[in-house]
Amino acid sequence: MSSSQGAKLADLQRDMKEPTDKTTLTSDFGVPQTNNDDWLKVYSEDKQGPFLMEDNFGREKIHRFDHERIPERVVHARGAGAFGRFTLHTSIEDLTYAPILTDTSRETPVFVRFSTVLGSRGSADTVRDVRGFAVKMYTQEGNWDIVGNDIPVFFIQDAIKFPDMVHAAKPEPHNEVPQAQSAHNNFWDFQFLHPEATHMFMWAMSDRGIPRSFRMMQGFGVNTFTLVNSKKERSFVKFHFTPELGVHSLVWDEALKLAGQDPDFHRKDLEEAIENGAFPKWKFGVQVIPEAKEHDFDFDILDATKVWPEDLVPVKYIGELELNRMPDEYFPQTEQVAFCTAHVPPGIGFSDDPLLQGRNFSYFDTQLSRLGVNWQELPINRPVCPVMNFNRDGAMRHAIHKGTTNYWPNRFSKVPPAPEDSKTSYVDYEEKVAGIKKRARSAKFREHVAQAQLFFNSLSPQERSHLTSALAFELDHCDDEVVYERMAQRLAEIDLGLAQSVAEMVGATVPDKAGRPNHGRRAPNLSQMDLLPAKPTIATRRVAILIADGFDSVSYTAVRGAIGALQGTPMVIAPRRSAIKPAGGGASVKPDHHLEGFRSTMVDAIFIPGGEQSIKALSSNGRALHWVREAFGHLKAIGATGEAVSFVRTAVSLPAVEVSSSEEAVESYGVVTLGNPNTDSLSKVVDIVKNGKKFTDKFFHAIAMHRNWDRELQGLSTQVAY
Ligand code: HEM
């Protein structure tokens, strides 16, 4: 670990406690205690007597337990965090004097918290929702918090609407239903009555709402910030994090099932990757608009419901974020971390974005009730650089200031203001401001549909189809006719075809005229298909290997080895978790899970080696068949060798899916088969290419593509029951 990352770790170490073999029990006041099991009572051998309130240790224990909970966050209550580092490879000193964005020799420690927005702390990870992507950088000039989301726009333009928006989206007030869902009347009622949400609801209903992993999401600062350089020139900026592994999502049926089968799916996925040393990484980039060009666009660049299309304002990538260490304890770190958009170091500032200005107040304010006035002293929140000022007292104060002065100016000139000309002091940007004091929004803030169309047009056919189904699912959960009828009209303003498909599914009047013509324009990098990794990879992909007694150990060993060699995660699944014997003797294999304990939803692909006896057992096991059918339905890569080829053919039973009966590997709709396995075709040396010769080349390419979209677009996946 580098020294700068160590700066935060060393800081946290001051508060860490770890028992040794010699540590024994004490009260909170350090008095050694001899019994941690029985309350002090009046006792005799033949009679259980009264319980005594004088038991200080017993009372302390219950009393401390009674107060363990603090209020959960009003939004983004469920989250998972990790530590890491930020490095800069390209200075942008022409734009800012912020050392973190100009000094390429630095490594800055970070803590990141990912979250869902709507659900309570105990809700499921895979619900359809926006994901929070909050980054705290412990810079040498103070903490910098980028409190972002996995979606680049927001539901509202002005912070005054935030309470309404959140009330409408959270469980309904009369019965507190539904949990962690936007599929209800109030959410969609608000979406219609609040047209500025149009662009954002399209993003939220797209695949972005059901990410495969926190590691495969983009992070956006969303709001417009500013950069100031040493010549006092100002630019507008948006911050981007783009994942090295590409942007990928679950499919909806899978997300629904995972919410019950493994509600901690994303949290565990993050931990698995970090513990395996496959550190998640994101490129860090900026989109910059010089102050003089602020009004050159047909949207307002301070409007958080708009993206800055990348064909107009390209992202300049300048650094990297890496996560490499899990928190030591959830509550003091992931739960007590407090982010605030107002925390920026010198050289970075705010724009007049009316959403950002409200956020700058809201975070600090809510943390007063969630954590108390001294929340910035908590180990996870305190900066790694010196903190000195005359703020004092308040509940739970930790710092002890020596000396006689707690005010400025003081006769000793203690703690004077920092010099203005230093690059490490915060200097407010001087700006002439004139206007009329009024509750209103400027003209460009009043257009809400053009970018919703831009987004829809830019999606791939499968993404458009998922978005259509998502809207149909959500509106099916709205039983108030007014709500779904109105939403069908709103959709007709974006795209007539979309509106017609959704209206037909949910039983609304099918619109016959577009509310306004679709302008037909597209922009790059709005579709996830534009954001695949530079080179196909199976790194961190979970591949289930399905076996039973009598499996073919040659194929098993070769494919398993090749998965591991490319940093994939092989997981052996069998009818039971006790040792499974291969055909013809040899070493048994102890599976990671049995077929009932684990489900296909929890992996990215499945591989089934042959072996007559093994395939006979799997063929007569309904759960094993279901594994294959479900993986097919969820568009995952399926690999099979030898006798397993006929098992897969029977499980899927679709003539369009071709299989191999020879030594030639065949890829058909992401199903990769090898009838007659030989070691050449199963080699560990893999070229991840679609038309590769070897079985492993083709199979790993199918995994690297994340899902087989043709299977869905040709209507095959819906013909299999799963
Ligand atoms: C651009 C739009 C927004 C984004 C990207 C965003 C993002 C986030 C994120 C990521 C968190 C979770 C932080 C964590 O992990 O602890 C959060 C929490 C929160 N957000 Fe926002 N938010 C947005 C708009 C707003 C607005 C407009 C307000 C209020 C005016 C607001 C108020 C809050 C509050 C009160 C919390 C809970 C904070 C805490 O308890 O520590 N957010 N937001």
Short mmCIF file of N, CA and C and ligand atoms in Angstrom, two decimals, residues 73-76 113 115 132-134 147-149 154 156 159 162 220-223 304 337-339 355 358-359 362-363 366-367 370, ligand 1:
data_model
loop_
_atom_site.label_atom_id
_atom_site.label_comp_id
_atom_site.label_asym_id
_atom_site.label_seq_id
_atom_site.Cartn_x
_atom_site.Cartn_y
_atom_site.Cartn_z
N ARG A 73 -30.27 6.93 6.70
CA ARG A 73 -30.30 8.09 5.80
C ARG A 73 -31.71 8.26 5.24
N VAL A 74 -32.15 9.51 5.04
CA VAL A 74 -33.52 9.72 4.52
C VAL A 74 -33.65 9.17 3.10
N VAL A 75 -32.59 9.21 2.36
CA VAL A 75 -32.50 8.52 1.06
C VAL A 75 -31.15 7.80 1.03
N HIS A 76 -30.97 6.89 0.12
CA HIS A 76 -29.71 6.14 -0.01
C HIS A 76 -29.37 5.40 1.29
N ARG A 113 -18.84 5.00 -1.22
CA ARG A 113 -20.06 4.28 -0.78
C ARG A 113 -21.04 4.22 -1.95
N SER A 115 -24.88 2.91 -3.22
CA SER A 115 -26.15 2.75 -2.50
C SER A 115 -27.32 2.63 -3.47
N GLY A 132 -26.41 5.22 -5.89
CA GLY A 132 -25.51 6.29 -5.45
C GLY A 132 -24.07 5.87 -5.68
N PHE A 133 -23.22 6.83 -5.95
CA PHE A 133 -21.80 6.57 -6.22
C PHE A 133 -21.07 7.74 -5.55
N ALA A 134 -20.83 7.62 -4.24
CA ALA A 134 -20.30 8.76 -3.48
C ALA A 134 -18.84 8.52 -3.16
N VAL A 147 -20.46 13.48 -4.73
CA VAL A 147 -21.61 12.70 -4.27
C VAL A 147 -22.49 12.45 -5.50
N GLY A 148 -22.16 11.39 -6.22
CA GLY A 148 -22.80 11.18 -7.52
C GLY A 148 -23.73 9.99 -7.57
N ASN A 149 -24.21 9.74 -8.77
CA ASN A 149 -25.09 8.60 -9.05
C ASN A 149 -24.56 7.83 -10.26
N PHE A 154 -30.89 14.06 -13.32
CA PHE A 154 -31.70 13.91 -12.11
C PHE A 154 -33.18 14.21 -12.40
N ILE A 156 -35.16 16.29 -10.88
CA ILE A 156 -35.62 17.66 -10.62
C ILE A 156 -34.51 18.64 -10.96
N ALA A 159 -33.71 22.28 -6.05
CA ALA A 159 -33.71 21.51 -4.80
C ALA A 159 -35.02 21.61 -4.03
N PHE A 162 -37.08 18.49 -3.96
CA PHE A 162 -36.55 17.19 -3.52
C PHE A 162 -37.47 16.48 -2.53
N PHE A 220 -21.36 9.50 -11.94
CA PHE A 220 -21.42 10.86 -12.48
C PHE A 220 -21.62 11.83 -11.32
N GLY A 221 -20.89 12.93 -11.34
CA GLY A 221 -21.14 13.97 -10.34
C GLY A 221 -22.48 14.65 -10.56
N VAL A 222 -23.07 14.49 -11.73
CA VAL A 222 -24.38 15.00 -12.16
C VAL A 222 -24.42 16.53 -12.22
N ASN A 223 -24.22 17.19 -11.10
CA ASN A 223 -24.33 18.65 -11.10
C ASN A 223 -23.15 19.30 -11.82
N ALA A 304 -29.61 20.17 -14.19
CA ALA A 304 -29.19 18.80 -13.85
C ALA A 304 -30.07 17.73 -14.51
N VAL A 337 -20.14 7.24 7.50
CA VAL A 337 -19.53 8.15 6.55
C VAL A 337 -20.56 9.20 6.15
N ALA A 338 -20.12 10.44 6.01
CA ALA A 338 -21.04 11.53 5.70
C ALA A 338 -20.46 12.34 4.54
N PHE A 339 -21.16 12.29 3.41
CA PHE A 339 -20.69 13.03 2.23
C PHE A 339 -21.45 14.35 2.13
N LEU A 355 -30.02 22.96 -8.22
CA LEU A 355 -30.12 21.69 -7.49
C LEU A 355 -28.89 21.55 -6.60
N GLY A 358 -28.95 23.67 -3.43
CA GLY A 358 -29.78 23.09 -2.36
C GLY A 358 -29.09 21.90 -1.72
N ARG A 359 -28.41 21.11 -2.52
CA ARG A 359 -27.70 19.95 -1.98
C ARG A 359 -26.63 20.41 -1.00
N SER A 362 -28.35 20.70 2.16
CA SER A 362 -29.10 19.56 2.67
C SER A 362 -28.24 18.50 3.37
N TYR A 363 -27.09 18.18 2.79
CA TYR A 363 -26.29 17.07 3.35
C TYR A 363 -25.81 17.39 4.76
N THR A 366 -28.83 17.31 7.18
CA THR A 366 -29.37 16.00 7.55
C THR A 366 -28.39 15.25 8.44
N GLN A 367 -27.10 15.49 8.23
CA GLN A 367 -26.11 14.78 9.06
C GLN A 367 -26.13 15.27 10.50
N ARG A 370 -28.65 12.91 11.80
CA ARG A 370 -28.25 11.50 11.69
C ARG A 370 -27.05 11.19 12.58
C1 HEM B 1 -27.81 15.43 -8.59
C2 HEM B 1 -28.68 14.90 -7.81
C3 HEM B 1 -28.31 14.05 -6.62
C4 HEM B 1 -27.40 13.06 -6.49
C5 HEM B 1 -26.45 12.56 -7.55
C6 HEM B 1 -27.45 12.58 -5.13
C7 HEM B 1 -26.65 11.58 -4.61
C8 HEM B 1 -26.67 11.14 -3.32
C9 HEM B 1 -25.90 10.05 -2.79
C10 HEM B 1 -24.90 9.24 -3.56
C11 HEM B 1 -26.22 9.91 -1.50
C12 HEM B 1 -25.68 8.85 -0.56
C13 HEM B 1 -24.48 9.33 0.13
C14 HEM B 1 -23.91 8.23 0.98
O1 HEM B 1 -23.50 7.19 0.41
O2 HEM B 1 -23.87 8.39 2.21
C15 HEM B 1 -27.19 10.91 -1.19
C16 HEM B 1 -27.75 11.08 0.04
C17 HEM B 1 -28.55 12.13 0.33
N1 HEM B 1 -29.02 13.08 -0.55
FE1 HEM B 1 -28.63 13.25 -2.47
N2 HEM B 1 -28.38 13.29 -4.45
C18 HEM B 1 -28.93 14.22 -5.33
C19 HEM B 1 -29.86 15.18 -5.05
C20 HEM B 1 -30.19 15.52 -3.79
C21 HEM B 1 -30.95 16.68 -3.45
C22 HEM B 1 -31.50 17.71 -4.44
C23 HEM B 1 -31.05 16.69 -2.11
C24 HEM B 1 -31.74 17.70 -1.24
C25 HEM B 1 -32.00 18.93 -1.58
C26 HEM B 1 -30.39 15.51 -1.61
C27 HEM B 1 -30.33 15.12 -0.30
C28 HEM B 1 -29.74 13.99 0.17
C29 HEM B 1 -29.76 13.59 1.55
C30 HEM B 1 -30.47 14.33 2.68
C31 HEM B 1 -29.01 12.41 1.65
C32 HEM B 1 -28.72 11.60 2.90
C33 HEM B 1 -27.36 12.01 3.38
C34 HEM B 1 -26.96 11.42 4.71
O3 HEM B 1 -27.83 11.07 5.52
O4 HEM B 1 -25.75 11.35 4.96
N3 HEM B 1 -29.86 14.83 -2.65
N4 HEM B 1 -27.46 11.66 -2.32
#
